[in-house]
Short mmCIF file of N, CA and C in Angstrom, two decimals:
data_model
loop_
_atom_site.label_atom_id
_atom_site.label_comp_id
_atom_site.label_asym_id
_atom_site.label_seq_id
_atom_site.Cartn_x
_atom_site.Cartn_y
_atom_site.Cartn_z
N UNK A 1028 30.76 -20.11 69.48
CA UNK A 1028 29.76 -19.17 69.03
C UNK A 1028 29.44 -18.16 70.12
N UNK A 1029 28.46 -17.37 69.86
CA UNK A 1029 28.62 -16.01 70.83
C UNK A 1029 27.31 -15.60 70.42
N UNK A 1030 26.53 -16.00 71.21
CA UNK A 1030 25.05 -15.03 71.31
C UNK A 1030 24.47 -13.79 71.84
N UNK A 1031 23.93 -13.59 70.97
CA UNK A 1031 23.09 -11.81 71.24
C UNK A 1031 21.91 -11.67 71.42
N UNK A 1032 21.53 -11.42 72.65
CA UNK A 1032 20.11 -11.23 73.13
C UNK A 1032 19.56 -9.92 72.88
N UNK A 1033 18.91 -9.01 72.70
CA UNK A 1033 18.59 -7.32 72.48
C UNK A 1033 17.46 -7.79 73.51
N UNK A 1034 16.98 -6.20 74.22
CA UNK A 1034 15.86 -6.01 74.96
C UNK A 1034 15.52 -4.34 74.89
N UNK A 1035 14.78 -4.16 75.57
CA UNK A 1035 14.44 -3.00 76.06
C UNK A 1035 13.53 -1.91 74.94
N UNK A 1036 13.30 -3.08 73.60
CA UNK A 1036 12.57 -1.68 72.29
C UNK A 1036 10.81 -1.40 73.14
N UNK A 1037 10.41 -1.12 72.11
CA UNK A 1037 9.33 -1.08 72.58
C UNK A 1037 8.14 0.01 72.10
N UNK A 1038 7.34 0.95 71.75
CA UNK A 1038 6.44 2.39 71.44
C UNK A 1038 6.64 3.35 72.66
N UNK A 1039 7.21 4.27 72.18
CA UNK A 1039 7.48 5.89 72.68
C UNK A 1039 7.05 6.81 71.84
N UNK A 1040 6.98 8.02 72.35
CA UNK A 1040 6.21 9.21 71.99
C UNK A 1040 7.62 9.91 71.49
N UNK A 1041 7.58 10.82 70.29
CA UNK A 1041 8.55 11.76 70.10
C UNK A 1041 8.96 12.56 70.78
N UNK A 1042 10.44 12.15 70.91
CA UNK A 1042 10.71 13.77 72.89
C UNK A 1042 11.15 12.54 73.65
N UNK A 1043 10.65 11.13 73.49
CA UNK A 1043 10.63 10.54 74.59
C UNK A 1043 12.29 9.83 74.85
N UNK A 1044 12.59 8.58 75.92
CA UNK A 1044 14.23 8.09 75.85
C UNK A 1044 13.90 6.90 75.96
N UNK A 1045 14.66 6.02 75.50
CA UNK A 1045 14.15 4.55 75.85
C UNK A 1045 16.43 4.10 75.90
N UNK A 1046 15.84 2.87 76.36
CA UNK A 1046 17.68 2.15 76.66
C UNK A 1046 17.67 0.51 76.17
N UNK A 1047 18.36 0.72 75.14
CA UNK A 1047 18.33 -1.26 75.14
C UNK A 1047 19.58 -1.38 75.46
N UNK A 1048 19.33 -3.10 75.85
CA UNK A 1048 20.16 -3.89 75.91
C UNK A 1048 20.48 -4.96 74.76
N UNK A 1049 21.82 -5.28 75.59
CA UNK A 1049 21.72 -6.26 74.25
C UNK A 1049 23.36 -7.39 75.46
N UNK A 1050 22.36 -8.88 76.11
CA UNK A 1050 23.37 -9.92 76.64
C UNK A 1050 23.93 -10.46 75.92
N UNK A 1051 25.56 -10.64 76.24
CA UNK A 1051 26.34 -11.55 75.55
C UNK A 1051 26.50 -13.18 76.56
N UNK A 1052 26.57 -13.97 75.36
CA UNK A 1052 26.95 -15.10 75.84
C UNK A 1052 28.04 -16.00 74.90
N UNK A 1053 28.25 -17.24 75.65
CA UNK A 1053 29.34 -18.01 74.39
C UNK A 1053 30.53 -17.75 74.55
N UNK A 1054 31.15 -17.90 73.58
CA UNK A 1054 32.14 -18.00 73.50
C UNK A 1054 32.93 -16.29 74.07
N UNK A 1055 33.71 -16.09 74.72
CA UNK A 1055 34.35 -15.23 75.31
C UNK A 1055 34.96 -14.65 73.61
N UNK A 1056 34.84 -13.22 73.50
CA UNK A 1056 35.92 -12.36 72.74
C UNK A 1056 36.99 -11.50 73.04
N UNK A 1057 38.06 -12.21 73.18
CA UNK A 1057 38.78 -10.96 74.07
C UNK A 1057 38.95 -9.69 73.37
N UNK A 1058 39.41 -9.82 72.16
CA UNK A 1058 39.69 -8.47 71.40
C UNK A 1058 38.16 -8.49 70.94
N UNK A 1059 37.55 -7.39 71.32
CA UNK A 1059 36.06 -7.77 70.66
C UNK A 1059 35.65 -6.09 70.60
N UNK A 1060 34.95 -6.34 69.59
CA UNK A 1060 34.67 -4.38 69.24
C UNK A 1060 32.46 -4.86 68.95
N UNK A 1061 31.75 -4.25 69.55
CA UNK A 1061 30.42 -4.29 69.44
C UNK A 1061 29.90 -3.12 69.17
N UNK A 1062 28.38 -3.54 68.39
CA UNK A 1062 28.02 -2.23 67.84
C UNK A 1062 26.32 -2.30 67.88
N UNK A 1063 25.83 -1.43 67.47
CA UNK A 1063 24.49 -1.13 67.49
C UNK A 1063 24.27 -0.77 66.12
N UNK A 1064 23.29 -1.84 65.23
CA UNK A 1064 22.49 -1.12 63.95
C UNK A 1064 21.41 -0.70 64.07
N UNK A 1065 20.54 -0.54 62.76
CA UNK A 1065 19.32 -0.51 62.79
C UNK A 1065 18.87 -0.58 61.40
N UNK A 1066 17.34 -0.97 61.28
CA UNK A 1066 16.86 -1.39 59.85
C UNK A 1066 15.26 -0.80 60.23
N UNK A 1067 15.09 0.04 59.02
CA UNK A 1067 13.65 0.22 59.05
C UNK A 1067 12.74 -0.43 57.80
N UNK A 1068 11.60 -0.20 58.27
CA UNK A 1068 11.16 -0.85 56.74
C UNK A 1068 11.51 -0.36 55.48
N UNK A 1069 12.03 -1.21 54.51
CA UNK A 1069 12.02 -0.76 53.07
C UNK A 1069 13.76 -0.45 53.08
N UNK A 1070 14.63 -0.24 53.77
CA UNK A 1070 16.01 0.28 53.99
C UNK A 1070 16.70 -0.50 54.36
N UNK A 1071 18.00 -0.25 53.97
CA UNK A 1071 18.96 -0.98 54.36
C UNK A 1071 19.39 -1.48 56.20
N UNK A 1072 20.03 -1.81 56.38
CA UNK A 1072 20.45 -2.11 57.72
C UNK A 1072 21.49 -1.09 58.01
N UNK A 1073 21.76 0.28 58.43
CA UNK A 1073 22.57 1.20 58.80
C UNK A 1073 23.04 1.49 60.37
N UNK A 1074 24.53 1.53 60.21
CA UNK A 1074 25.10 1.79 61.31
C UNK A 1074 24.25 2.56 62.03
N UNK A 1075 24.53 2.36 63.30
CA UNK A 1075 24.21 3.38 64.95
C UNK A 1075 25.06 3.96 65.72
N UNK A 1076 26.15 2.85 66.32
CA UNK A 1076 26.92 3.43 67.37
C UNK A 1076 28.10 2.01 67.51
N UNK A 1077 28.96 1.95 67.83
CA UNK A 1077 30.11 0.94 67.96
C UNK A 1077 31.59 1.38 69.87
N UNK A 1078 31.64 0.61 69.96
CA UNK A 1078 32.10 0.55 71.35
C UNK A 1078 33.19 -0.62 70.84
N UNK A 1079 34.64 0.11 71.35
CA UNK A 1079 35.82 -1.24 71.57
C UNK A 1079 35.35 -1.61 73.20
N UNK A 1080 35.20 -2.75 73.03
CA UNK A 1080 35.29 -3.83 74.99
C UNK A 1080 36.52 -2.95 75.63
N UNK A 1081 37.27 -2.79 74.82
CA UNK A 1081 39.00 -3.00 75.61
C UNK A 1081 38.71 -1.51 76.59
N UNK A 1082 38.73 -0.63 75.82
CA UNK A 1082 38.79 0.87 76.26
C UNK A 1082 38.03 1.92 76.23
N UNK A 1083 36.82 1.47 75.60
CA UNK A 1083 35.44 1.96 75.74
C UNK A 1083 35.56 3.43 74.47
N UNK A 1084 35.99 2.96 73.84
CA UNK A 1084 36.39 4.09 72.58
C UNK A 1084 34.82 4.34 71.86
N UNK A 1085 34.54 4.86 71.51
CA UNK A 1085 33.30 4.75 70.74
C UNK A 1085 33.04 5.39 69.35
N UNK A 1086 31.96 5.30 68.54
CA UNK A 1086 32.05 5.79 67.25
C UNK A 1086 30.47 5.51 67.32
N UNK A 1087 30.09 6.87 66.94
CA UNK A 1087 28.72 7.29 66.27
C UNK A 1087 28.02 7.52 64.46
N UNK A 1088 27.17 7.27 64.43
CA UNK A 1088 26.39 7.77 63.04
C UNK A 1088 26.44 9.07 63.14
N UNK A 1089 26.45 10.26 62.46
CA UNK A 1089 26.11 11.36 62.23
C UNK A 1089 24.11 11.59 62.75
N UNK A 1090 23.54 10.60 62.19
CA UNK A 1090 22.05 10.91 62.54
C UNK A 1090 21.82 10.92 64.02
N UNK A 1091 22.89 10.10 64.95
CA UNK A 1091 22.74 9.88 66.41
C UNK A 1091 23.44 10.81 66.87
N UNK A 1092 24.37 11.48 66.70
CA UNK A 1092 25.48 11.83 67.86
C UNK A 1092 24.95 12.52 68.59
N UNK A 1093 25.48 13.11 70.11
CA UNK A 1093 24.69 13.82 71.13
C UNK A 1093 23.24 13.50 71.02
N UNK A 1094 22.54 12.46 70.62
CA UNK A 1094 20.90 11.77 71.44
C UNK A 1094 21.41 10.10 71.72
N UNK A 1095 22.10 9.46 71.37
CA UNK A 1095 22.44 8.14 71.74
C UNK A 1095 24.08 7.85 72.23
N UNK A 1096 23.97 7.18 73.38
CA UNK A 1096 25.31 6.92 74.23
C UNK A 1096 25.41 5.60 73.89
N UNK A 1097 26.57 4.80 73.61
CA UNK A 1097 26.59 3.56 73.32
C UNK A 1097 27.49 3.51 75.06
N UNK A 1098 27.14 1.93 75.25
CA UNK A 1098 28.22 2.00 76.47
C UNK A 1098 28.37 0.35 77.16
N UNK A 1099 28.74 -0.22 77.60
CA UNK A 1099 28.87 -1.49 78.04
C UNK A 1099 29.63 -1.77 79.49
N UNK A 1100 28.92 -2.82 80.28
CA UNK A 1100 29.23 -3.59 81.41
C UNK A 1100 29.90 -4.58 81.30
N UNK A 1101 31.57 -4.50 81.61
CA UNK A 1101 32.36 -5.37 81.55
C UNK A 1101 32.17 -6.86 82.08
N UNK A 1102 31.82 -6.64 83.39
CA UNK A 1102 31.33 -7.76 84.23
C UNK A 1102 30.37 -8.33 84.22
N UNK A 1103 28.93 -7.88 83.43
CA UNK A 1103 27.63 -8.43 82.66
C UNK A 1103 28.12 -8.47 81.62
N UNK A 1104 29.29 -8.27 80.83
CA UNK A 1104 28.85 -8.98 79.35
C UNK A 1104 27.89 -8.43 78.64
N UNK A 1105 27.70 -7.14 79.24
CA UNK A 1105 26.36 -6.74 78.26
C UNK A 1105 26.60 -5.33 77.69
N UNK A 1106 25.95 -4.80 76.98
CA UNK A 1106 26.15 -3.68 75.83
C UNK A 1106 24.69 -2.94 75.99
N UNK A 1107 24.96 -1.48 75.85
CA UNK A 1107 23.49 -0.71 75.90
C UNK A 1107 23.49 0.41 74.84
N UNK A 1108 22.43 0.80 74.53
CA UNK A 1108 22.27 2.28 73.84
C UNK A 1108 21.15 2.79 74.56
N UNK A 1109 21.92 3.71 75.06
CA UNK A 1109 20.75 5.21 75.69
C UNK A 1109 20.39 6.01 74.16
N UNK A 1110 19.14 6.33 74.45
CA UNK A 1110 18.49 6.70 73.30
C UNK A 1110 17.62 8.09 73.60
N UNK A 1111 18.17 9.37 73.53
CA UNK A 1111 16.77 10.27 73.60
C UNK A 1111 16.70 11.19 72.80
N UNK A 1112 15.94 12.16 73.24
CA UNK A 1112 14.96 13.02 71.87
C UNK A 1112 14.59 11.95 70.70
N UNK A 1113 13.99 11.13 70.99
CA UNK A 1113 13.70 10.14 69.69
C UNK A 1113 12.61 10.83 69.41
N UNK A 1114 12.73 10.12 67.75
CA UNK A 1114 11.90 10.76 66.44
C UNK A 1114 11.16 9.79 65.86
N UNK A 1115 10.21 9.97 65.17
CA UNK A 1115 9.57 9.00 64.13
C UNK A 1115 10.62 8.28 63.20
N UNK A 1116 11.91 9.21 62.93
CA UNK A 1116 12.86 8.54 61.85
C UNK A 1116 13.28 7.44 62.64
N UNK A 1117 13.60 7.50 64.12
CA UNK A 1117 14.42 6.47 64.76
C UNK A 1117 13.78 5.11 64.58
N UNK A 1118 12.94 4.79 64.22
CA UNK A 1118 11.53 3.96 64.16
C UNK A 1118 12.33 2.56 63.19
N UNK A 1119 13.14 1.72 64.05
CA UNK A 1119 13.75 0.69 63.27
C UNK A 1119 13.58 -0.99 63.99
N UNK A 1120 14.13 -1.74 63.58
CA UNK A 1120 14.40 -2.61 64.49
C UNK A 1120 15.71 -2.29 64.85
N UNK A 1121 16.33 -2.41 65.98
CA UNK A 1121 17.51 -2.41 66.46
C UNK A 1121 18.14 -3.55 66.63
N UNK A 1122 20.09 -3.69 66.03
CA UNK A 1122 20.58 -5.26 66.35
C UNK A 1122 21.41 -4.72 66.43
N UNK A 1123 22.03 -5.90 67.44
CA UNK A 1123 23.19 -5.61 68.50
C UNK A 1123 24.34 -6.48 67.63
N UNK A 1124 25.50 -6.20 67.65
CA UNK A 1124 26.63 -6.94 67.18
C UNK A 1124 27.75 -6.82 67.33
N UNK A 1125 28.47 -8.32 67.20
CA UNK A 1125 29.90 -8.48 67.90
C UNK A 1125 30.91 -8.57 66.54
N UNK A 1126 32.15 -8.29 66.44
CA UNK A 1126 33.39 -9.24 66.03
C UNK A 1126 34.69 -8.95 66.69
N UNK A 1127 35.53 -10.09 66.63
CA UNK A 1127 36.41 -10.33 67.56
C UNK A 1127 37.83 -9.01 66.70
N UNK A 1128 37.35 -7.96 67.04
CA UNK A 1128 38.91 -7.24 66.62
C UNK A 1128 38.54 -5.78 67.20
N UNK A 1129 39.37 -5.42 67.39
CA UNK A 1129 39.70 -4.16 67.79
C UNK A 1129 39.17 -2.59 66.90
N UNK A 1130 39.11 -3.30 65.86
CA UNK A 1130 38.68 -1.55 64.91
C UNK A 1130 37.15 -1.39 64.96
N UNK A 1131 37.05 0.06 65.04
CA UNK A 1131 35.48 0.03 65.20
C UNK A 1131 34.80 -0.05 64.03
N UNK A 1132 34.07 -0.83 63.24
CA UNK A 1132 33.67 -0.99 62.07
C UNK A 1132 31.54 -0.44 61.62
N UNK A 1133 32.11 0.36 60.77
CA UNK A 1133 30.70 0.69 60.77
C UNK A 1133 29.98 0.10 59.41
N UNK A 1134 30.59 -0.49 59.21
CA UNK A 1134 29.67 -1.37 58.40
C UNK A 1134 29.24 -2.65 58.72
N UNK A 1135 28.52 -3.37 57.66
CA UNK A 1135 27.83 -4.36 58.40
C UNK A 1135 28.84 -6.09 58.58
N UNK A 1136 30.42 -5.62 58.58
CA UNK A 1136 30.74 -6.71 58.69
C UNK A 1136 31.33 -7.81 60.02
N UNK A 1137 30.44 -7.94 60.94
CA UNK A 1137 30.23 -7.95 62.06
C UNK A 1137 29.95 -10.24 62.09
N UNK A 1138 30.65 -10.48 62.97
CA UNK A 1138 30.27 -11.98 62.52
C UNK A 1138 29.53 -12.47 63.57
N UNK A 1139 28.53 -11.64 64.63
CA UNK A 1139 27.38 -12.34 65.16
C UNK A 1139 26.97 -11.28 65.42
N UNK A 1140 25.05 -11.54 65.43
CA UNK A 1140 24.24 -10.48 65.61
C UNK A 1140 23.43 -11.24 66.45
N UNK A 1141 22.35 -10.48 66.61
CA UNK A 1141 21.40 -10.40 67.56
C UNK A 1141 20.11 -10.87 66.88
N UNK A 1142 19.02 -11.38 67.41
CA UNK A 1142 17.63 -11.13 66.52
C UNK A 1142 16.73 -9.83 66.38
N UNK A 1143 17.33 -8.73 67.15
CA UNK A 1143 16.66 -7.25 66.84
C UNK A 1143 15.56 -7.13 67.92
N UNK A 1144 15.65 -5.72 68.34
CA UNK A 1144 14.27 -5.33 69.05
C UNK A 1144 13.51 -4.14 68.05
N UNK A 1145 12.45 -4.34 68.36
CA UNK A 1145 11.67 -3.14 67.47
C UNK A 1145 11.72 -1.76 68.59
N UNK A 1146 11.95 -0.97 67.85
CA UNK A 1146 11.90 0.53 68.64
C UNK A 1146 10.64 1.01 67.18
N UNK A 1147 9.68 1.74 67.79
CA UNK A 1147 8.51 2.55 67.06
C UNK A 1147 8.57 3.90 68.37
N UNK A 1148 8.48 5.02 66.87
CA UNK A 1148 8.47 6.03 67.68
C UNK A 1148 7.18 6.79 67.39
N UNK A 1149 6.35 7.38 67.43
CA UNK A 1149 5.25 7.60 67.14
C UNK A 1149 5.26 9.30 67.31
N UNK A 1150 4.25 9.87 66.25
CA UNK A 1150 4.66 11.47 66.24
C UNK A 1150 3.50 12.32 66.88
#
């Protein structure tokens, strides 16, 4: 198994940047592609941002591109999203997620997640 820790949500002002994390543990993935969702109230759970481990390839939402960097520390095992000009829309819980393959997948079929951090953005 392979656990997902998230950190770093938290209340910001619109304009403002915030950065989560998100530690891996468990079971090692070598071919492993991770991603960033998000869920607000009342809505579905919609893609964010996705990162291959191998080569640092990445793939964005249209609502993020140029305000969120997805990016990861090989040697921590860990995964981040830089986040700025945030908005009231950004206002979700955020979850971090793994599966063991190579394609960047933006949907939700991902076979371990995280328990979510709350990001609130306030206007």
């Amino acid at each position: 198994q392979v656990q997902l820790v998230e950190s770093g949500g938290g209340l910001v002002q619109t304009g403002d940047s915030l950065r989560l994390s998100c530690a891996a543990s468990g079971r090692t993935l070598s071919r492993r592609s991770m991603a960033w969702f998000r869920q607000a109230p009342g809505k579905e759970r919609e893609f964010v941002a996705a990162i291959r481990w191998r080569d640092g390839t990445t793939e964005y939402a249209d609502a993020v591109r140029g305000r969120f960097t997805v990016s990861r520390d090989i040697a921590g095992n860990s995964l981040y999203l830089q986040m700025h000009s945030l908005s009231p829309e950004d206002t979700a819980v955020y979850y971090c997620a793994a599966k063991e393959s190579m394609v960047l997948l933006v949907t939700t079929d991902y076979d371990f997640w995280g328990q979510g951090t709350q990001v609130t953005v306030s206007s």
